[in-house]
Tab-separated table of C-alpha atoms in Angstrom:
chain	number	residue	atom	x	y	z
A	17	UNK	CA	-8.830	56.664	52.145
A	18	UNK	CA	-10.320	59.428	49.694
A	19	UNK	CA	-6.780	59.948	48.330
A	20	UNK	CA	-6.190	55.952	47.231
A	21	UNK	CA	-6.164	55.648	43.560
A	22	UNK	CA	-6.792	52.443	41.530
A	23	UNK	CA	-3.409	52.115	40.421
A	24	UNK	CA	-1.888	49.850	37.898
A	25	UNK	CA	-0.484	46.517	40.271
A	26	UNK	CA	3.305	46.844	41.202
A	27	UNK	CA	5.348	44.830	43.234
A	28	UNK	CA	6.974	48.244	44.917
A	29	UNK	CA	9.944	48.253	47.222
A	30	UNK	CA	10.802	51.545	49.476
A	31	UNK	CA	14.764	51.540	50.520
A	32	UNK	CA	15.448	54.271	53.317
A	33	UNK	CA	18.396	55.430	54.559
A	34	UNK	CA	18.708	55.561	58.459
A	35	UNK	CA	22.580	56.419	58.550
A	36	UNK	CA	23.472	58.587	61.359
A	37	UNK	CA	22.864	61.556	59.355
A	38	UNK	CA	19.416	60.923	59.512
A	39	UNK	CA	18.207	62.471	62.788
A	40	UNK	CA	15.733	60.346	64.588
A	41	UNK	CA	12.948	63.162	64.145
A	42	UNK	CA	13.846	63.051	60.448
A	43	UNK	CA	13.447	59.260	60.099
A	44	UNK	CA	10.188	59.591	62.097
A	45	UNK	CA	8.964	61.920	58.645
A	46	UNK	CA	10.212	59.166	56.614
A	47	UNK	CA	8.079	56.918	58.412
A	48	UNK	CA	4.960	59.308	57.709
A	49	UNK	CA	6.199	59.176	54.326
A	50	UNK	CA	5.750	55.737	53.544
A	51	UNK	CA	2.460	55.403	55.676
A	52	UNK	CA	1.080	58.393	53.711
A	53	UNK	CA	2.413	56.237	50.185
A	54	UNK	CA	0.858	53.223	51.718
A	55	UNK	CA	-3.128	54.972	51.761
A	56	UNK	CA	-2.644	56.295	48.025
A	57	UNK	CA	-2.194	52.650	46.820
A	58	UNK	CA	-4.185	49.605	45.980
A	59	UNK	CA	-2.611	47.570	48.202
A	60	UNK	CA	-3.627	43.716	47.920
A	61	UNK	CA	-2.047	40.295	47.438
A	62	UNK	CA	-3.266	40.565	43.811
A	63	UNK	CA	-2.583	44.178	43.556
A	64	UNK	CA	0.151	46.281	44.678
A	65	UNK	CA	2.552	44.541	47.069
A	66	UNK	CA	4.818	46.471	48.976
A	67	UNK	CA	8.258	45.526	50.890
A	68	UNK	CA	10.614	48.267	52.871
A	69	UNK	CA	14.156	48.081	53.585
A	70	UNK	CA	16.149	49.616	55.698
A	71	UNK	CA	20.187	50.724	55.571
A	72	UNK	CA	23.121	52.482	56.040
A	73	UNK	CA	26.230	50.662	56.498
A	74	UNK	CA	24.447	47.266	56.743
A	75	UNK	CA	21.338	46.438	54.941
A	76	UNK	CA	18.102	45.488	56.652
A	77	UNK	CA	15.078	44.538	55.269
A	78	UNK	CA	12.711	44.895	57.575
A	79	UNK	CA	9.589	42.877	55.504
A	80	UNK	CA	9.804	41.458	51.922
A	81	UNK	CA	6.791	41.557	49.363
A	82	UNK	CA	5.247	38.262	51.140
A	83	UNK	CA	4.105	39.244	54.268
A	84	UNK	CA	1.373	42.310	54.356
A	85	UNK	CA	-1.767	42.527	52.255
A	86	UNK	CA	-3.516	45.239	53.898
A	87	UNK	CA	-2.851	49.064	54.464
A	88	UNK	CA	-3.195	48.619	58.391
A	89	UNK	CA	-0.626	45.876	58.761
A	90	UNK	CA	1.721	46.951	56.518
A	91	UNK	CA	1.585	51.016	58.628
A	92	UNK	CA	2.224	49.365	61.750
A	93	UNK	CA	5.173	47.483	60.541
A	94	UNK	CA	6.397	50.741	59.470
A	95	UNK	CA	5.404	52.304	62.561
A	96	UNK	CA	7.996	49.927	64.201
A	97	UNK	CA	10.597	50.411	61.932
A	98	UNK	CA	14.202	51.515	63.722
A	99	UNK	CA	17.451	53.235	62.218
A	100	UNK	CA	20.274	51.548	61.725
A	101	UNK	CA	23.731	53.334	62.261
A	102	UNK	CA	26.786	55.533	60.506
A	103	UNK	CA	27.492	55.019	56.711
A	104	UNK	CA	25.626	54.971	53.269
A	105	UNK	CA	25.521	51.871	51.337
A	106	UNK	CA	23.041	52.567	48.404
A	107	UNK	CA	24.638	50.300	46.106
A	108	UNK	CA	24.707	47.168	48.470
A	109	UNK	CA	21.169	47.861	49.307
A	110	UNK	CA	20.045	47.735	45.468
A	111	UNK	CA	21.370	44.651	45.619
A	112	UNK	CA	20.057	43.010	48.299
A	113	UNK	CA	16.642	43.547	47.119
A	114	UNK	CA	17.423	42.539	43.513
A	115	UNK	CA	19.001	38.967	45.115
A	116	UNK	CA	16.568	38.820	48.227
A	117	UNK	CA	13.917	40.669	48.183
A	118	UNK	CA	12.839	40.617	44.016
A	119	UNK	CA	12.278	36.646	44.212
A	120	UNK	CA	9.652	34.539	43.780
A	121	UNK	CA	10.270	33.070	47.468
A	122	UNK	CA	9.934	36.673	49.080
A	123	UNK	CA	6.604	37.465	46.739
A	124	UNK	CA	7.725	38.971	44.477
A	125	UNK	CA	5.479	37.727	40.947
A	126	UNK	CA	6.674	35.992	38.327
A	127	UNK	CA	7.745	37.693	35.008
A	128	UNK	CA	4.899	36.017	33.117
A	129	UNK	CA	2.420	38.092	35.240
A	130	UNK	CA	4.335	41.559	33.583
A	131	UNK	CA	3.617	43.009	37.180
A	132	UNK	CA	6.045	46.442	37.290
A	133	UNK	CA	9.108	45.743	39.459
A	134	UNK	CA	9.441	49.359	41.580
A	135	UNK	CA	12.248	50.381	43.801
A	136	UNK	CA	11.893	54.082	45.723
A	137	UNK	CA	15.334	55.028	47.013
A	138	UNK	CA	14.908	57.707	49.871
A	139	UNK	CA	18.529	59.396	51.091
A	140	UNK	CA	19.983	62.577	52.083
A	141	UNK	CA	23.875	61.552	51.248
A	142	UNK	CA	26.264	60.649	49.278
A	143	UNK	CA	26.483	56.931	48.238
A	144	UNK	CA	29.920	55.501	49.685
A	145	UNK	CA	30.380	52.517	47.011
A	146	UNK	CA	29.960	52.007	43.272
A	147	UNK	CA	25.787	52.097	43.061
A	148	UNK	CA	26.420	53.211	39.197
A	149	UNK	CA	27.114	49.397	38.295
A	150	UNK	CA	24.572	48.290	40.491
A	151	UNK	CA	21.495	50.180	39.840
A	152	UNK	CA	22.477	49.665	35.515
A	153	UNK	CA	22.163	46.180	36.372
A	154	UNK	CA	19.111	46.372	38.243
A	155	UNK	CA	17.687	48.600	35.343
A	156	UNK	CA	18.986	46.206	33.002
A	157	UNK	CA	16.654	43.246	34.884
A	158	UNK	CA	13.517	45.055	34.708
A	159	UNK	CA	13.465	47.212	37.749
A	160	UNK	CA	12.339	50.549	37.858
A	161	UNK	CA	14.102	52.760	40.157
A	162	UNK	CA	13.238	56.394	41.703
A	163	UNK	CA	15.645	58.594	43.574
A	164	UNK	CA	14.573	61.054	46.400
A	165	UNK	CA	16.784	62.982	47.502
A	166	UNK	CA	16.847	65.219	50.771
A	167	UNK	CA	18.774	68.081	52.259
A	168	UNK	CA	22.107	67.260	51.650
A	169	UNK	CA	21.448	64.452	49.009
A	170	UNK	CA	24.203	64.355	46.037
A	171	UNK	CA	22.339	65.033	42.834
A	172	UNK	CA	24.486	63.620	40.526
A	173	UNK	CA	24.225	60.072	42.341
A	174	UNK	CA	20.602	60.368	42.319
A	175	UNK	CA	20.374	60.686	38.539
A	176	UNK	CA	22.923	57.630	38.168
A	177	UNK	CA	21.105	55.588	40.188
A	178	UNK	CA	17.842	56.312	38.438
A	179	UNK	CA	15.528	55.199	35.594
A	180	UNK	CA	14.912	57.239	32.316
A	181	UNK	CA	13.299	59.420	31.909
A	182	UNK	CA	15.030	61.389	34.710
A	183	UNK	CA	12.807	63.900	35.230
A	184	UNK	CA	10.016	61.763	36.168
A	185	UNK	CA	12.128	59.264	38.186
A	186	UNK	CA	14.272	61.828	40.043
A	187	UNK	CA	12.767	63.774	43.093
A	188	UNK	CA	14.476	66.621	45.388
A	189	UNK	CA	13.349	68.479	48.656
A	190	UNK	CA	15.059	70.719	51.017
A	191	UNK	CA	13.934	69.061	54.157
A	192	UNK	CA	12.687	65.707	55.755
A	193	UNK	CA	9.585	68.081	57.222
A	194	UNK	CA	8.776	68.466	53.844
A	195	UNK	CA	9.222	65.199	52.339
A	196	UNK	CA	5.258	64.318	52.727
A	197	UNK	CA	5.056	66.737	49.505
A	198	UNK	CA	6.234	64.403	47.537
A	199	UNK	CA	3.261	61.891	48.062
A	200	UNK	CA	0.908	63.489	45.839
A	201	UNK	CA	3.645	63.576	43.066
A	202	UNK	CA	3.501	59.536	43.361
A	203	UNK	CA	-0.085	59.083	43.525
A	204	UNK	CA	-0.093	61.326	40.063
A	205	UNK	CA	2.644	58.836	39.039
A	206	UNK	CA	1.112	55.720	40.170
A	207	UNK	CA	-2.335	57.092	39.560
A	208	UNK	CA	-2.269	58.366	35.961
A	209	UNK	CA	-5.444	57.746	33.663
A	210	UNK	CA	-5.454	54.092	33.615
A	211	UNK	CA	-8.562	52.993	31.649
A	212	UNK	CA	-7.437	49.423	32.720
A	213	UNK	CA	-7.126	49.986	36.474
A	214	UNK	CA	-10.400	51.953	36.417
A	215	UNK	CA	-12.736	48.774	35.392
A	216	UNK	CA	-13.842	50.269	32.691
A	217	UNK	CA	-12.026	49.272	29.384
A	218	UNK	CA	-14.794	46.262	28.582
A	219	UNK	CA	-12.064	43.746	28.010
A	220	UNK	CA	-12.919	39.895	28.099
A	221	UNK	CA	-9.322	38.838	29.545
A	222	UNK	CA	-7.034	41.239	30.076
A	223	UNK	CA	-6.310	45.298	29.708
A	224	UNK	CA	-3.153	46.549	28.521
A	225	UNK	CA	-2.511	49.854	29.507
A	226	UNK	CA	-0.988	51.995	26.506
A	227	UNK	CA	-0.707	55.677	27.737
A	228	UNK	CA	-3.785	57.566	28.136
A	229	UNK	CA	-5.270	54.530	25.918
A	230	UNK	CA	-5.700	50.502	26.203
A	231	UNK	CA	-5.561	47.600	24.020
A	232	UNK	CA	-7.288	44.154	24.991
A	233	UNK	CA	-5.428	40.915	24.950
A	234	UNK	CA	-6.300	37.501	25.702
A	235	UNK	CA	-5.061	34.614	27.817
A	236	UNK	CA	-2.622	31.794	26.442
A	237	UNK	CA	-4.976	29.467	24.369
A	238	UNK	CA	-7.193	32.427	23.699
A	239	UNK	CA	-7.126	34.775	20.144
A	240	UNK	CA	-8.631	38.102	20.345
A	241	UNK	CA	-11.887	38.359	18.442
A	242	UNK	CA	-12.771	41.055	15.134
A	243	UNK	CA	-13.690	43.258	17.826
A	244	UNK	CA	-10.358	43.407	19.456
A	245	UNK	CA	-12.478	42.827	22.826
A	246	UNK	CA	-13.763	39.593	23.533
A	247	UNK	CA	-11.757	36.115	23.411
A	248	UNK	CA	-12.180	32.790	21.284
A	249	UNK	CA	-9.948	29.811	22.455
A	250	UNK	CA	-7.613	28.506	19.810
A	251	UNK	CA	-8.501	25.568	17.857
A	252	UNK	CA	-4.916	24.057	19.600
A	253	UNK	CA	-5.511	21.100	17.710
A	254	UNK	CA	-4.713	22.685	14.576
A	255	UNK	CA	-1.627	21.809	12.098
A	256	UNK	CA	1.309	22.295	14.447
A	257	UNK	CA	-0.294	23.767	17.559
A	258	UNK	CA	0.110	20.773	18.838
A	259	UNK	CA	2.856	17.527	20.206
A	260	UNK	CA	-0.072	14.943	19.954
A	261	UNK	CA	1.067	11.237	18.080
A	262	UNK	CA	-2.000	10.360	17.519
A	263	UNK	CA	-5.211	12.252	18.214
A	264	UNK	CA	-5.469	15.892	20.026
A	265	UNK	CA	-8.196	16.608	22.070
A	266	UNK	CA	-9.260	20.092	21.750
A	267	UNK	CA	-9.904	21.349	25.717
A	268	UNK	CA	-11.141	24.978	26.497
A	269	UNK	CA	-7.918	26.750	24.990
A	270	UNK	CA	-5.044	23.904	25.840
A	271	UNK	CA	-5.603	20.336	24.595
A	272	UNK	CA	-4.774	16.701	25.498
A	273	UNK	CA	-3.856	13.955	23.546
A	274	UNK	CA	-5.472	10.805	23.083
A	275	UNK	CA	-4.887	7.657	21.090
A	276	UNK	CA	-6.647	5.542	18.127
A	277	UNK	CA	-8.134	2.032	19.616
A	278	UNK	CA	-5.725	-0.261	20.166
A	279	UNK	CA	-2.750	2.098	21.750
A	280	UNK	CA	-2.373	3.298	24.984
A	281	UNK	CA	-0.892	6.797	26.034
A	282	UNK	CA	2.600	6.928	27.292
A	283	UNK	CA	3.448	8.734	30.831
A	284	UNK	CA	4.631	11.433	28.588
A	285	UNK	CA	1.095	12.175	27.994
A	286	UNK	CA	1.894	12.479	23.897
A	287	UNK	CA	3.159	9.302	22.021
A	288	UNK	CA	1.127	6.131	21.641
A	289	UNK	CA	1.947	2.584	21.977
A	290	UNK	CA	0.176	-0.430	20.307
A	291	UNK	CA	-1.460	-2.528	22.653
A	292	UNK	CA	-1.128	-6.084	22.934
A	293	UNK	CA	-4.691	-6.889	22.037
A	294	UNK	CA	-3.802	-10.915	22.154
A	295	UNK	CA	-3.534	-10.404	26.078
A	296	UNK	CA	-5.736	-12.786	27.495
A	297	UNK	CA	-9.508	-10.958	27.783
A	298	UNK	CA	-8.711	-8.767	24.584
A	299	UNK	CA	-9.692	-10.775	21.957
A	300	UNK	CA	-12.206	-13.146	21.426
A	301	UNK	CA	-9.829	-15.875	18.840
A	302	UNK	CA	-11.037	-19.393	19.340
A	303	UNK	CA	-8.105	-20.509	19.008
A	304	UNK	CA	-5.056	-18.848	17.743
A	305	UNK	CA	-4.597	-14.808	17.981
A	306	UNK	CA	-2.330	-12.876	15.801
A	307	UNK	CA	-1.386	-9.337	16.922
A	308	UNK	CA	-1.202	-7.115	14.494
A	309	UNK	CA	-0.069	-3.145	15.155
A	310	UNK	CA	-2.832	-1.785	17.949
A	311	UNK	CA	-5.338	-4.639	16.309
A	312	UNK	CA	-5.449	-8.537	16.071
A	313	UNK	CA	-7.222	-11.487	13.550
A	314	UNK	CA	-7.621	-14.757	14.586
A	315	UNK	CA	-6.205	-18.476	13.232
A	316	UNK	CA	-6.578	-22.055	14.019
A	317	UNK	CA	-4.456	-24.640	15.016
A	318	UNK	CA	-2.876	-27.146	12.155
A	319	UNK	CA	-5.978	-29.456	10.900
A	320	UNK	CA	-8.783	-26.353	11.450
A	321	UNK	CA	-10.042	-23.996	9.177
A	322	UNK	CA	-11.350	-20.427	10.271
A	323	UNK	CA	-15.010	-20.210	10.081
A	324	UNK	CA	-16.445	-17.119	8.326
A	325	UNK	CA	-17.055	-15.394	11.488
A	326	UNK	CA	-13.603	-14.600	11.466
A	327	UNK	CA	-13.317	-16.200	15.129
A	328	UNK	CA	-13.979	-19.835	15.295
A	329	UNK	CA	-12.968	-23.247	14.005
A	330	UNK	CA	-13.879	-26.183	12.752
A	331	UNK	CA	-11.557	-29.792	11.895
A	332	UNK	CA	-10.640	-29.259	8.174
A	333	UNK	CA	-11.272	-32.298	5.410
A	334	UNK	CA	-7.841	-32.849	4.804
A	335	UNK	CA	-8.965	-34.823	1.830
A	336	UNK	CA	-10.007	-32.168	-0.500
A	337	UNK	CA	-8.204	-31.606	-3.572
A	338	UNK	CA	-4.592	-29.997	-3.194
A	339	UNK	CA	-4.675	-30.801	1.247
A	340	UNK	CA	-3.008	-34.133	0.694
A	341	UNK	CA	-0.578	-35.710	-1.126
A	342	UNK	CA	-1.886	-39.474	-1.634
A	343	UNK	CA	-1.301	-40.711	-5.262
A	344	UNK	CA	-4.656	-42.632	-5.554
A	345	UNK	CA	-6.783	-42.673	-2.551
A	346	UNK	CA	-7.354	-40.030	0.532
A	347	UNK	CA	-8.822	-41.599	3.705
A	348	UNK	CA	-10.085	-38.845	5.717
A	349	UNK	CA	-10.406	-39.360	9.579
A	350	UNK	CA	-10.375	-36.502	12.405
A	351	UNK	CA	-7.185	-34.279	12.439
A	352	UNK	CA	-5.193	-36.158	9.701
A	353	UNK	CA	-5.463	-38.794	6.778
A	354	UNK	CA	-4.192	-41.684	5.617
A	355	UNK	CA	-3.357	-42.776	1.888
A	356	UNK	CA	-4.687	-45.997	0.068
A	357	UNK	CA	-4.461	-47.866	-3.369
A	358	UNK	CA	-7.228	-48.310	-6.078
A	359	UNK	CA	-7.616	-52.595	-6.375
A	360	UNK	CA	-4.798	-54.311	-8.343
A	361	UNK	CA	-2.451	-51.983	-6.442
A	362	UNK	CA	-0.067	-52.017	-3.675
A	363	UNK	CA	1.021	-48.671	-0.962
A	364	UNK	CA	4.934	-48.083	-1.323
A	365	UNK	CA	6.955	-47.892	1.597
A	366	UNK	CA	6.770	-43.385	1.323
A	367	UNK	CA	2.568	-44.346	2.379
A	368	UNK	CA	1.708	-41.865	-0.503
A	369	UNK	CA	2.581	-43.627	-3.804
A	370	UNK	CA	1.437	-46.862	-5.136
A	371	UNK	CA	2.402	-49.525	-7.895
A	372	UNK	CA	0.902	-52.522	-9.497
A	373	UNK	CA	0.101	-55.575	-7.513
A	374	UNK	CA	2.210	-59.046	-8.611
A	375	UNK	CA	-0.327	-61.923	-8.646
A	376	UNK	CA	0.281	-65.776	-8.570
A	377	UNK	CA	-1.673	-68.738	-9.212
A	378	UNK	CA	-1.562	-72.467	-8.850
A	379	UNK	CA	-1.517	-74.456	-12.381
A	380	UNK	CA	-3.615	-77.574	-12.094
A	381	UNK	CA	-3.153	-81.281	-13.454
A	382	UNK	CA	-5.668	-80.677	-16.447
A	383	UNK	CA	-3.743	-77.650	-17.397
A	384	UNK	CA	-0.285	-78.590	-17.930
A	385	UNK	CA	-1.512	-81.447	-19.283
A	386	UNK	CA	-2.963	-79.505	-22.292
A	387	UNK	CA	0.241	-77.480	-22.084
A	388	UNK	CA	1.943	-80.565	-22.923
A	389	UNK	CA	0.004	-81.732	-25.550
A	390	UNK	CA	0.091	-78.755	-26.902
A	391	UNK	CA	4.139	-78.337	-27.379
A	392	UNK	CA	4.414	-81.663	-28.741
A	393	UNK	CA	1.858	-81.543	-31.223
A	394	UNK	CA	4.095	-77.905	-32.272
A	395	UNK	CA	6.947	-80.342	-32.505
A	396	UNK	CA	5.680	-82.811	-34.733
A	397	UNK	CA	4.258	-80.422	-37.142
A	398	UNK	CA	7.781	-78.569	-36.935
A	399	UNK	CA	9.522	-82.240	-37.565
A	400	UNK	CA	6.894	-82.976	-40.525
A	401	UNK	CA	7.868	-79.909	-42.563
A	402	UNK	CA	11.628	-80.124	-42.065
A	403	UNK	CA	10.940	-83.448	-44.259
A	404	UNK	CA	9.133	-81.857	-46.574
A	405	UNK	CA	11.294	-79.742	-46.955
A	406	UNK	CA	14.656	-81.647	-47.502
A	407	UNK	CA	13.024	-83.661	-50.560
């Protein structure tokens, strides 16, 4: 329609009264009323959302926020829309569209999106229960509330029931047949210069509105630029941007985490733990691998030496200086040694030490013969000078 304005998105419930005060012409207006509302908005499923509810002594609501995203749909479930019966329950409907209607479940956006939360109360009575307390705490959790009042509407109630400032929130006309009025008052409402809504601001991300005026912000991983229009992610890897253990991984404005070789992620996507790099396939020892936090260096059995590629082995010469412990002589065979004696020595029983052989040998005939001759020939010349010297 000519008259729909780019407005700003809400998430806007109307609440009607249909108590029997209402005559059925009068809530046929109303219906005209909301229709006519419907064509000045930008109605969408990423724009303006609309719900209407319906009451009196009960509370009806006839469709929440989730169900219509065009103007055509949404006017014929108006169009369709019945009265209810005798009494005036203003505070029990506030209610029952704060606890079912203002959810997530029924369409209603999440806070994040800062999407205005709108309630239009239409009645011509007097509220009959305490829709003070209610419509403070519906106030107090975000929502903005306007009061029309018609005919015999109680003005005081309407201004209790509304948001500051009251004389933008708080509307008044004699008679239902007039009530269609009041739609160009909320398309100037909904429809003030909004630079943002208009497409024409020149923001990268997003448009604040600010008054007549705008400022440009930027999505969640995203700083706004010098020129306080375009966006540059955030280095989220920085000092204390981030939860990473190990290594951050910078990723168009958000990050993951990675780890140094030899770790592995944890399912919590942030710590590391060291691998066991020993695991059969993970190394390439020869013989003996020795883990060592995320890495690993190889060894070699008892009797091998490591090689000086680090991964191999060969049989070590267990008779080099300071491998053994033989006193005299190493004798080197494959894996392990043996000790020996130099000639003129014998092995001890500990097969390390040694000590001096004891030799024997047979004394022949001719020998102790001279042996013999040779003591008595020191006992005569002993004899001979025991005479000599007795004289």
């Amino acid at each position: 329609a000519d008259t729909a304005c780019k407005n700003r998105p809400l998430d806007l419930v109307f609440i009607v009264d249909s108590s029997r005060s209402v005559r059925p012409e009068e809530f046929e207006k109303v219906k005209i009323f909301l229709s006519e509302m419907i064509d000045t908005l930008d109605v969408g499923e990423r724009t303006t959302r609309v719900a209407v509810m319906n009451y009196a002594s009960t509370v009806k609501v006839e469709f929440p926020l989730r169900t219509y995203f065009d103007k055509a749909s949404l006017k014929e479930a108006v169009s369709r829309i019945e009265p209810l019966s005798a009494g005036t329950m203003t505070g029990l409907a506030i209610q029952t569209a704060m606890d079912e209607v203002f959810t997530e479940e029924m369409g209603t956006r999440p806070a994040t999106f800062n999407i205005p939360r709108v309630v239009i109360v239409v009645t011509d009575g007097r509220p009959q229960d305490r829709v003070q307390d209610v419509a403070a705490s519906a106030r107090t959790a975000g929502i903005e509330i306007y009061a029309v009042g018609v005919d015999r509407a109680d003005m005081q109630s309407l201004r209790i029931m509304a948001s500051e400032p009251l004389d933008e929130h708080v509307f008044y006309v004699e008679t239902y047949g007039v009530i269609e009025k009041l739609t160009s008052r909320f398309r100037e409402t909904f429809c003030a210069v909004n630079v943002c809504a208009l497409g024409t601001h020149g923001c990268q991300h997003v448009c604040v509105s600010n008054g007549a005026s705008y400022l440009c912000d930027c999505y969640e991983g995203y700083t706004l630029n010098p020129d306080k229009r375009t966006c540059s992610a955030v280095d989220t890897c920085a000092p204390g941007r981030h939860e990473c253990d190990q290594i951050c991984v910078s990723n168009n404005g958000s990050y993951v985490c990675d780890c140094y070789e030899g770790y592995t992620l944890n399912p919590d996507k942030k710590t590391c733990s060291a691998m066991d790099m020993c695991a059969p396939g993970r190394h390439d020892c020869a013989q003996v691998c020795l883990s060592n936090d995320g890495s690993y260096s190889c060894g070699c059995y008892e009797g091998y030496t490591l090689n000086p590629d680090k991964k191999t082995c060969s049989a070590a010469d267990m008779c080099v200086l300071g491998r053994h412990d033989c006193e005299q002589v190493c004798v080197r065979h494959y894996l392990f040694y043996t000790c020996d004696c130099h000639q003129g020595y014998t092995l001890n029983p500990d097969r390390k030490t040694c000590s001096r052989a004891i030799t024997s040998s047979l004394v022949t005939t001719e020998e102790s013969c001279k042996c013999e001759a040779i003591v008595a020939l020191q006992d005569s010349v002993t004899s001979r000078l025991e005479a000599l010297s007795s004289k």
